[in-house]
XYZ file of C-alpha atoms in Angstrom:
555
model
C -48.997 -73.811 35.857
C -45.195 -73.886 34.898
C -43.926 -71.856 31.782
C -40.568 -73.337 30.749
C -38.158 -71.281 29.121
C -35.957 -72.407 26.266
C -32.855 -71.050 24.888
C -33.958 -72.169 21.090
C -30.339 -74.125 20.935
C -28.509 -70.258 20.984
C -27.034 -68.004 23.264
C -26.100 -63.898 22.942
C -22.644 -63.226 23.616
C -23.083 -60.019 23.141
C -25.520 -59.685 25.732
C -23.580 -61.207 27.913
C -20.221 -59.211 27.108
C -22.157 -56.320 28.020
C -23.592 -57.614 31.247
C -20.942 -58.606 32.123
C -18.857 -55.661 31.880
C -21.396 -53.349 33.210
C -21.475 -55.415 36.568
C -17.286 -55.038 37.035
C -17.481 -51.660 36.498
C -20.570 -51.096 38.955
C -18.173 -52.632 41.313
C -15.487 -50.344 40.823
C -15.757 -47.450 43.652
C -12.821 -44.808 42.060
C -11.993 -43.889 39.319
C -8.787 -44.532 39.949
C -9.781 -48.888 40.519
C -10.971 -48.023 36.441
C -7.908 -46.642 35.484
C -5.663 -49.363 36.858
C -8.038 -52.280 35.100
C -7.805 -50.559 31.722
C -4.117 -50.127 31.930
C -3.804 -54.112 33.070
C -5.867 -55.171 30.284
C -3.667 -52.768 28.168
C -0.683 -54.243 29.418
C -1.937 -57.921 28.477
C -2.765 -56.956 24.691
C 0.505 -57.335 21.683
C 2.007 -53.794 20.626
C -0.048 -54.413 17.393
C -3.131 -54.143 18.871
C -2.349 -51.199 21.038
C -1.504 -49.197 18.337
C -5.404 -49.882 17.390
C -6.581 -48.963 20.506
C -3.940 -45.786 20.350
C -5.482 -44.538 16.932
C -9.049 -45.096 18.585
C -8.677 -43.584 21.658
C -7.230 -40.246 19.375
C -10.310 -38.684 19.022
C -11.563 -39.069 22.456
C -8.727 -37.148 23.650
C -9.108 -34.289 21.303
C -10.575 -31.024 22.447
C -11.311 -28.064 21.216
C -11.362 -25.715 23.170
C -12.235 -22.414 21.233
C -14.494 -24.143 18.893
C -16.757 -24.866 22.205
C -16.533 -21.162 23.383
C -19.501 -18.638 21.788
C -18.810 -17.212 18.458
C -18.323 -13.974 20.009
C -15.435 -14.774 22.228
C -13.894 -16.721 19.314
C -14.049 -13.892 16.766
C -12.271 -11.829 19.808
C -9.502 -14.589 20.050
C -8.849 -14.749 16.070
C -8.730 -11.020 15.966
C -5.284 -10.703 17.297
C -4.040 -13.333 14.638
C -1.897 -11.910 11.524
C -3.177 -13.030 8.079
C -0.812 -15.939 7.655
C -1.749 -17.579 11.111
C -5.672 -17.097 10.027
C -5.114 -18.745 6.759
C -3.256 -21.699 8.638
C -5.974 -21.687 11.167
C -8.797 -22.221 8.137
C -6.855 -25.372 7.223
C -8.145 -26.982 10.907
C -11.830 -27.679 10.628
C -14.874 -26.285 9.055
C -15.404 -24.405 12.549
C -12.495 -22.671 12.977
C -12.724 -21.528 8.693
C -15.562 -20.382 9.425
C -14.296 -18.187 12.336
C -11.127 -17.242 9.936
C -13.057 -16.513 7.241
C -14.769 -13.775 9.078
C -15.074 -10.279 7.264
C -14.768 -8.292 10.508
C -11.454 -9.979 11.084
C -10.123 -9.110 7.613
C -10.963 -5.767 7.287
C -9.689 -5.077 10.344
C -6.501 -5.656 9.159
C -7.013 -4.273 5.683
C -7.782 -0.931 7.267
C -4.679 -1.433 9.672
C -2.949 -1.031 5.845
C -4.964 1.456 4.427
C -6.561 -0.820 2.119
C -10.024 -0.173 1.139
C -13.403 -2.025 -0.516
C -13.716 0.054 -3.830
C -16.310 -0.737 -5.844
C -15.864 -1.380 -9.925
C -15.957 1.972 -11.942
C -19.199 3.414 -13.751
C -19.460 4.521 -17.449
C -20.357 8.038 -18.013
C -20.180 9.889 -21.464
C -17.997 12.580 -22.024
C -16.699 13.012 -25.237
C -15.195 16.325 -26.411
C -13.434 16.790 -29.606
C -9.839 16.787 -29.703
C -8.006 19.876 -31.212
C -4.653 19.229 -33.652
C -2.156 20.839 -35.033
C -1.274 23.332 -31.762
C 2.421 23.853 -31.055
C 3.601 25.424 -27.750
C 6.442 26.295 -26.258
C 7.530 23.944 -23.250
C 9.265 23.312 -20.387
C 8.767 19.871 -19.062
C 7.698 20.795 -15.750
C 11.660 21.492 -14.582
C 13.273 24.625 -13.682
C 16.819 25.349 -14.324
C 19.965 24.445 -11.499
C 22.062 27.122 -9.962
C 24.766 25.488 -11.739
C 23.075 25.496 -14.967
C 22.531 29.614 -14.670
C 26.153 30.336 -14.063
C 27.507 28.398 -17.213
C 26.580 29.250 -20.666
C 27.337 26.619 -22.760
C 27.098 27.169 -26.595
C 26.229 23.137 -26.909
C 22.837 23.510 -25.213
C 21.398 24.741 -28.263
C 22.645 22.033 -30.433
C 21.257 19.290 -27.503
C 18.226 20.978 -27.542
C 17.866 20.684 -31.477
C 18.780 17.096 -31.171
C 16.632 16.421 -28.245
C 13.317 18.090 -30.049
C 13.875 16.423 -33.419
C 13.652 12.656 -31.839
C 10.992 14.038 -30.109
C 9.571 14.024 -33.101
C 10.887 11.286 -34.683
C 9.676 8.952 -31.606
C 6.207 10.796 -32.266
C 5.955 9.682 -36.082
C 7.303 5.984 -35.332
C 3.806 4.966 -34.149
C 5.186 2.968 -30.927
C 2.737 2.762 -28.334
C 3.167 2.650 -24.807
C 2.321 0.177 -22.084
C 1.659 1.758 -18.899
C 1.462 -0.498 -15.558
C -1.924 -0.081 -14.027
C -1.880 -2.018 -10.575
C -2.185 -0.787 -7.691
C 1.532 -1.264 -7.043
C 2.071 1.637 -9.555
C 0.474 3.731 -12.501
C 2.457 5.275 -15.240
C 1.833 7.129 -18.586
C 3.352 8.573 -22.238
C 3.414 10.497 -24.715
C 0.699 9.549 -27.525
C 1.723 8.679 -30.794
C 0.657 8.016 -34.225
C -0.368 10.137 -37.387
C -3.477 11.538 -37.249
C -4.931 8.788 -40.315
C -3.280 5.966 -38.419
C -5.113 7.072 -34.987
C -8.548 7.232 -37.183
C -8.160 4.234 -38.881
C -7.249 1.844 -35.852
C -9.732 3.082 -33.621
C -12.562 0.625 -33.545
C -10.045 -1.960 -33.775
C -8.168 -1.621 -30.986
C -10.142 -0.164 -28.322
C -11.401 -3.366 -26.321
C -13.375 -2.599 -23.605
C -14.556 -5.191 -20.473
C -18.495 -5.059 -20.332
C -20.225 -2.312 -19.273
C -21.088 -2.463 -15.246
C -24.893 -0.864 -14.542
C -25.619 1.335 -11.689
C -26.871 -1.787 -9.905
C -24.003 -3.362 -10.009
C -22.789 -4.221 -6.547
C -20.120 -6.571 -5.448
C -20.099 -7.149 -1.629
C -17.010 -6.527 0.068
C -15.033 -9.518 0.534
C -11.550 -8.209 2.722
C -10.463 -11.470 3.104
C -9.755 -11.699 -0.894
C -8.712 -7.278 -0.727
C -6.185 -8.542 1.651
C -4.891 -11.616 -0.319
C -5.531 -9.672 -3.614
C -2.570 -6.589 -1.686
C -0.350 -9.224 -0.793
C -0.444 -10.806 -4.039
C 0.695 -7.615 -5.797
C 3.433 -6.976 -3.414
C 5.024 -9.966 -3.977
C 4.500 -9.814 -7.431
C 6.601 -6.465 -7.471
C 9.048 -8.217 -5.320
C 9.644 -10.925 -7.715
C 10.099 -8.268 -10.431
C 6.664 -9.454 -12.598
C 4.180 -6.913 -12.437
C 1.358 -6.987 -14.955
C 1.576 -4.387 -17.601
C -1.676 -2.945 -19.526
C -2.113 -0.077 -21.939
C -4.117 2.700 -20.656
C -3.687 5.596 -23.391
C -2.608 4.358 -26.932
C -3.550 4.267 -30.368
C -7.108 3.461 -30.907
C -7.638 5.009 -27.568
C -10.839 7.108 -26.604
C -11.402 9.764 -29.068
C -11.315 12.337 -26.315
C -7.661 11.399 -24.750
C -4.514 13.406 -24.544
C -3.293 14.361 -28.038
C 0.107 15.297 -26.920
C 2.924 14.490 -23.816
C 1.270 13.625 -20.441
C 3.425 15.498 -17.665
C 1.587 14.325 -14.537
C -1.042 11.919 -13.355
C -2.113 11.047 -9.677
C -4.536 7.902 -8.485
C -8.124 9.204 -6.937
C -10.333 7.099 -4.946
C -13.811 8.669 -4.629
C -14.778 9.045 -0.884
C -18.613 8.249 -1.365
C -18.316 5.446 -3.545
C -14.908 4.213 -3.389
C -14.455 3.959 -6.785
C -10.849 4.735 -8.156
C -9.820 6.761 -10.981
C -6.954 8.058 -12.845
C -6.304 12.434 -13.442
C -3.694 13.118 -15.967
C -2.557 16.533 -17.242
C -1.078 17.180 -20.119
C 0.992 19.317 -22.913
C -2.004 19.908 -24.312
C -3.435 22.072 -21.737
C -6.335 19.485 -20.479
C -6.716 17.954 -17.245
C -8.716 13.957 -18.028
C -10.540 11.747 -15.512
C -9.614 7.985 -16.673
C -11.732 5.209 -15.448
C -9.456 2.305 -14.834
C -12.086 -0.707 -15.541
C -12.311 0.691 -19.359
C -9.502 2.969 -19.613
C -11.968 5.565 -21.588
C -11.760 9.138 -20.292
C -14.731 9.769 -18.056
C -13.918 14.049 -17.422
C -12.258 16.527 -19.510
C -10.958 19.902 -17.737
C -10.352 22.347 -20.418
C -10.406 26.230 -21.297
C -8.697 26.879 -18.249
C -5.028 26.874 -19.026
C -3.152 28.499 -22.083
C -0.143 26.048 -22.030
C 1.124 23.403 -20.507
C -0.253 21.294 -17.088
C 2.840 20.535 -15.119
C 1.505 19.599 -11.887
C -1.680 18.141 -10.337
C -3.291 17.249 -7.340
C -6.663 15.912 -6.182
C -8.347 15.681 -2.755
C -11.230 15.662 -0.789
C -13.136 16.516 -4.411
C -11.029 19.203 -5.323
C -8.327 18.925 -8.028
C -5.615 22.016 -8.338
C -3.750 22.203 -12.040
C -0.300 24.035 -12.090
C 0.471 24.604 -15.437
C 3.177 26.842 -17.119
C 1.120 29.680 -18.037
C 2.128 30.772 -14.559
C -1.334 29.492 -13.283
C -2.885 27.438 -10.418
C -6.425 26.407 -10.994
C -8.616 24.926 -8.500
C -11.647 22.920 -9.652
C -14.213 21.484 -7.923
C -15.050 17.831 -9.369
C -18.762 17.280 -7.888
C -20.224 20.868 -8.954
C -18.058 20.418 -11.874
C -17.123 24.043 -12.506
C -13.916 26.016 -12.054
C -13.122 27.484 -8.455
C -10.728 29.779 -8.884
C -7.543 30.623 -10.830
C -4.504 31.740 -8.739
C -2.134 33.623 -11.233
C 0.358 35.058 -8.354
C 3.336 33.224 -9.501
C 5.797 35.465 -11.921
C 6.893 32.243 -14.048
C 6.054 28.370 -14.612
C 4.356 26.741 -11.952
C 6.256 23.442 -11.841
C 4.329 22.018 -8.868
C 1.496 22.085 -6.570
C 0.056 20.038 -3.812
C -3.236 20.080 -1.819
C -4.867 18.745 1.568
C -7.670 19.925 3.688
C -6.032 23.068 5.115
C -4.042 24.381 2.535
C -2.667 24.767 -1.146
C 0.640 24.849 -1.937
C 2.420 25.584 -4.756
C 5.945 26.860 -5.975
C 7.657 28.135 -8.919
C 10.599 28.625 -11.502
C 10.610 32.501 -9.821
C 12.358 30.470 -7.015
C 9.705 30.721 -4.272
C 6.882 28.522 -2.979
C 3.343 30.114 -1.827
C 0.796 29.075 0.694
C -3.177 29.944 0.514
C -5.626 28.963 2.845
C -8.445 26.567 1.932
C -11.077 26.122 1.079
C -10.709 30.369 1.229
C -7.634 30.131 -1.121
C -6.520 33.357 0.138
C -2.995 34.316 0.067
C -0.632 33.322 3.584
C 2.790 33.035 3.207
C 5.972 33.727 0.414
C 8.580 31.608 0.905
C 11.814 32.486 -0.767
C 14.791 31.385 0.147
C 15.604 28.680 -2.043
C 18.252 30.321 -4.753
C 17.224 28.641 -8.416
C 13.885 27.203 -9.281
C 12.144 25.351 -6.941
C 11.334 22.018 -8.805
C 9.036 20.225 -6.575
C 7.282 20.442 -3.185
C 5.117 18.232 -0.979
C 2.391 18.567 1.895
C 2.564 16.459 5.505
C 0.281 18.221 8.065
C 1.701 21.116 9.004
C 4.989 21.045 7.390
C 6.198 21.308 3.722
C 9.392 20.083 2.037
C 10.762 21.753 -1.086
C 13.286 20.847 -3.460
C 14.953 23.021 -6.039
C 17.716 23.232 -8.659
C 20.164 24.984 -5.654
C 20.505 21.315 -4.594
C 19.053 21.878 -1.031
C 15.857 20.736 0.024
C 14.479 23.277 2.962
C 12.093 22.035 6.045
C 8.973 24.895 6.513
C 5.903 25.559 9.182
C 3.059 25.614 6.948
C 1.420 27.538 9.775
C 3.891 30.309 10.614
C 5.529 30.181 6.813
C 9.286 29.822 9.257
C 11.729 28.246 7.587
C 12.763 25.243 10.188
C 15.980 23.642 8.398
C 17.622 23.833 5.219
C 19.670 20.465 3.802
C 22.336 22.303 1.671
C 24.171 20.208 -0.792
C 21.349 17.414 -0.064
C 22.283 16.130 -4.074
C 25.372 17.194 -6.388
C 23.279 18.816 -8.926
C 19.604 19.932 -8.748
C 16.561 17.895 -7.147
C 13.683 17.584 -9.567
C 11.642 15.314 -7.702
C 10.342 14.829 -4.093
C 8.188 13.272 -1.581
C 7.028 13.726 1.760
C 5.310 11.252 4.517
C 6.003 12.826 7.748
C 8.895 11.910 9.214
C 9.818 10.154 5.904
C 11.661 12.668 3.114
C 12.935 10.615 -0.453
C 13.956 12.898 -3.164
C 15.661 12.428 -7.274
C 18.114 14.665 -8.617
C 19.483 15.475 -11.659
C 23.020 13.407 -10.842
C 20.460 10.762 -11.240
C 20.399 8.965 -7.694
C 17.788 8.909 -4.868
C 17.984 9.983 -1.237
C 15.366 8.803 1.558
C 15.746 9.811 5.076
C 14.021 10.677 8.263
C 13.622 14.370 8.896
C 13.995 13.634 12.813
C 16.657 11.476 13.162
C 18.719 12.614 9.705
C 19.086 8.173 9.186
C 18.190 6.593 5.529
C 19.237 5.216 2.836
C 20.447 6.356 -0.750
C 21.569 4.947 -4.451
C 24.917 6.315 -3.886
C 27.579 5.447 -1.605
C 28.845 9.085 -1.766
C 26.134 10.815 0.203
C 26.027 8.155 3.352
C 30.085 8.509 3.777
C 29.140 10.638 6.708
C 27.298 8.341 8.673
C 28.259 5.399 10.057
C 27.219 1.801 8.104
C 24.506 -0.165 8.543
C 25.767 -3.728 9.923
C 24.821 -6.319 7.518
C 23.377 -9.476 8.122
C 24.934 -13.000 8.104
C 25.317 -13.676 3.905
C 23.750 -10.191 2.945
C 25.791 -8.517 -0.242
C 26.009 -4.855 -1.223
C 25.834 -3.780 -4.275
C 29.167 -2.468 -6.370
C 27.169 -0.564 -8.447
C 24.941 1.989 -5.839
C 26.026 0.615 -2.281
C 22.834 -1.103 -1.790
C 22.071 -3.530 0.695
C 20.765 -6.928 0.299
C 20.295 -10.299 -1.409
C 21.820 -13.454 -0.123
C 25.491 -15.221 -0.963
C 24.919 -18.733 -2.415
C 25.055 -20.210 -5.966
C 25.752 -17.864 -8.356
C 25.428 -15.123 -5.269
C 28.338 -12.752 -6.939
C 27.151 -12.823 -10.114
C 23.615 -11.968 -8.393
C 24.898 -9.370 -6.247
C 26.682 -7.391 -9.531
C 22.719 -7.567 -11.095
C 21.044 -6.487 -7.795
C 21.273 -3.286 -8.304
C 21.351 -1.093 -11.252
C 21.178 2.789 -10.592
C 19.559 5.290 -13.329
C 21.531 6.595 -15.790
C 19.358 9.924 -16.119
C 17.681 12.372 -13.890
C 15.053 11.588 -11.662
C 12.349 12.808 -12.519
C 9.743 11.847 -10.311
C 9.292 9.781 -6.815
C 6.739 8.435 -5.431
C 6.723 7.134 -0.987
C 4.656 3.817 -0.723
C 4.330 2.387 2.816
C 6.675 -0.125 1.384
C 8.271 0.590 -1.571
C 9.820 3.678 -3.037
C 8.883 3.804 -6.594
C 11.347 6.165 -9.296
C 10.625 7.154 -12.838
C 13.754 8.816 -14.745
C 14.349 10.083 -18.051
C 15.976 6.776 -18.600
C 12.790 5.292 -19.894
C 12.537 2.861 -16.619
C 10.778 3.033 -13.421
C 12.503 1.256 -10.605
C 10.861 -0.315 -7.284
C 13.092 0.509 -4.003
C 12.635 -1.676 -0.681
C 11.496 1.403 2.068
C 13.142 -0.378 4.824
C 16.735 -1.118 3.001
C 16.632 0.838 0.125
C 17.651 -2.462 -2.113
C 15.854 -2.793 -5.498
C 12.965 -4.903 -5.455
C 12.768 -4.310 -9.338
C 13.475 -2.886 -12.322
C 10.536 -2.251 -15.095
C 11.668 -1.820 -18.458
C 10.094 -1.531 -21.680
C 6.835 0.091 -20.612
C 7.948 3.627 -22.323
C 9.773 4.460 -25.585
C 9.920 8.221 -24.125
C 10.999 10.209 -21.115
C 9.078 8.984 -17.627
C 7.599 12.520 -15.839
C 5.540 10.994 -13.047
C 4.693 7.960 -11.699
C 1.912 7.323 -8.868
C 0.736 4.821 -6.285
């Protein structure tokens, strides 16, 4: 029997098309026969259909290549990108912001800046009463110059009068102060406000952030620590940083009741939380915890005047104070170590690490003890007025006194390796030391930063880098009039730019403080000032944060 077929009056072109097509290319024997028909039908089409064919043919000729690799190898790849290169590298696909986003990657390179996780501050109760009414006698933490023994000037008395009574007049005008508490920099003053005024305003101005629990935990996220750095920087750079009060008025009832001398970040090592020490004129040593700004520790009872000088490390925190006193204490047992009373006058500063304590002295010499041991090594005396400040790098120390010379030691043989006479024209209150870096204030109120190896640097006078040759400047790049400072650009308005770019202090130094890129300054000018490392340019000026006398700043 015959079955006839029927095409039910329609046909399928599409069918067909296909068929069709398949059979020429089964007939092709090369690729090569395929490539030469596509580019003749190609070459038949209009340009406006090309440019169809262009835009669909795009995404057949992307590859990519380290998307397809394992996640392993692709992690390795990204690893040797900076930060800006990973963030433009999360803008590419979901794969490769995945591979950016990667928290190995970032705290990689937060650790390649010594930036670490720290994880938000506890609250702990510790709330002793505050004492009033004491008077001492003080020295501000600064010995007297060479030049300032030899010349006995009647008019000292009458400063001193005038200083001390608006001393007291700032200390009954009820100002409070703002202190900037970033991570850029961390500054303090004195407290102030009548003793009914501090009760009264209390409650109503001590406003806390909630209360984090012991199982709190916030996992690390160095991709935002990283951002969070960079952020700050720039934010110093563009001369905004963010300003918040930290001891004021209406403050803890267990803060500082008179001038805060000295202060110095902590991060704890177990649980990377950070916290603020401050010491005081009122003979107390306070642990600040910077989430709440309430005072978590008070050290007290163990000096009879004034604390100068700290420093904390490794869970140890040493007090210099001017009762002629070191005192060691150790922060987890929470008890006293030892108190070191070898000095014959004011201790005006003292600095600790791993191996060693050092201190030194308005009797004009700096002493070494071993640690933990803290037994007596080395007397170093050759400095000629009070030695003002000294700092710790390994296995050297660098002192600064009021002879104007800052001298080079071996911590380990107590030899004296080089002496900078004449390193200021007056007397150096204030230094810092990051091996091979050296940057120190002075009393003629300028800075001076330098490398201990290769005796190059930078300073905020002209005067003291006449004897080595100039830095070339770069195409446009200005120098300031006003400190010889080096930088900004010439454009619009670039004069009148240049004449602000600088402004030097117009009071001593007081205190320093060496950043990996900035060189912060605190002066008895009432302003702290941010210098560029590299250049030694101001990055900014910060103003307004103190109505009294700046005595250390910290980082």
């Amino acid at each position: 029997m015959n079955i006839l077929l029927s095409d039910e009056g329609f046909t399928d072109d599409d069918a067909l098309h296909n068929s069709t097509t398949n059979e020429l290319l089964a007939r092709m024997t090369s690729e090569q026969e395929c490539e030469e028909l596509a580019y003749q039908l190609l070459a038949s089409l209009p340009r406006s259909r090309l440019a169809t064919i262009q835009r669909r043919l795009a995404p057949l000729l992307q590859f990519d290549v380290v998307g397809s690799l394992p996640a392993e190898v692709s992690l390795q790849i990204f690893s040797h990108l900076p930060a800006q290169t990973l963030l433009t590298c999360a803008l590419v696909s979901h794969r490769w912001r995945t591979l950016a986003d990667d928290q190995a990657i970032w705290k990689k390179l937060c650790e390649a800046k010594g930036w670490t996780w720290k994880q938000p501050s506890r609250i702990h109760s510790f709330d002793t009463p505050r004492s009033r009414g004491e008077t001492w006698e003080d020295d501000e933490g600064m010995g007297d110059s060479d030049e300032e023994e030899e010349e006995e000037d009647t008019d000292d008395i009458e400063t001193a009068k005038a200083e001390w009574s608006q001393m007291q007049a700032e200390l009954d005008s009820g100002i409070s102060s703002i202190s900037l508490a970033s991570r850029a920099s961390t500054m303090l003053k004195d407290p102030s406000a009548s003793t009914s005024s501090r009760s009264k305003s209390r409650t109503r101005h001590n406003s806390a952030p909630p209360i984090l629990t012991d199982s709190t935990f916030l996992r690390p996220d160095y991709k935002r620590l990283h951002q969070t750095h960079v952020r700050l920087q720039n934010r110093v750079r563009a001369g905004s940083p963010h300003l918040s009060a930290i001891q004021t008025r209406g403050g803890p009832s267990n803060a500082h009741t008179t001038t805060i001398y000295c202060l110095q970040l902590y991060t704890y090592p177990a649980t990377g939380v950070q916290v603020l020490f401050t010491g005081s004129r009122d003979r107390t040593v306070r642990e600040w915890n910077l989430s709440t700004g309430l005072v978590e520790r008070v050290i007290a009872g163990v000096h009879s005047s004034s604390v100068l000088s700290i420093c904390v490390h490794d869970g140890f925190v040493a007090s210099a104070g001017s009762d002629r006193r070191v005192a060691v204490w150790d922060l987890a047992k929470n008890e006293l170590v030892k108190v070191i009373a070898d000095h014959e006058d004011s201790v005006l500063c003292v600095r600790l690490d791993g191996k060693r304590l050092v201190s030194c002295s308005k009797d004009r010499t700096v002493r070494t003890y071993a640690f933990p041991e803290l037994k007596s090594e080395f007397v170093l005396g050759a400095h000629r007025a009070a030695v003002n400040a000294v700092s710790l790098s390994d296995t050297l120390i660098v002192s600064g006194s009021g002879d104007r010379s800052v001298r080079l030691w071996d911590a380990t043989t107590g030899k004296l390796l080089r002496t900078f006479e004449n390193h200021h024209t007056r007397g150096i209150a204030s230094i810092d030391f990051m091996a091979p870096y050296v940057v120190s204030g002075s009393s003629d109120k300028h800075l001076r930063f330098f490398d201990i190896t290769t005796f190059q640097g930078w300073s905020t006078s002209p005067e003291y880098d006449s004897a080595s040759p100039p830095t070339p400047l770069a195409p446009g790049s200005v120098v300031c009039t006003a400190c010889g400072a080096m930088g900004g650009r010439v454009g619009a308005g670039g004069q009148r730019a240049a004449a602000q770019m600088c402004t030097v202090h117009s009071d001593l130094v007081r205190s320093v403080a060496l950043g990996p890129d900035f060189v912060l300054s605190g002066s008895y000018d009432l302003t702290i000032k941010v210098w560029d490392r590299k250049t030694g340019a101001l990055v900014a000026d910060l103003t307004g944060g103190h109505s009294g006398r700046i005595f250390c700043i910290g980082v």
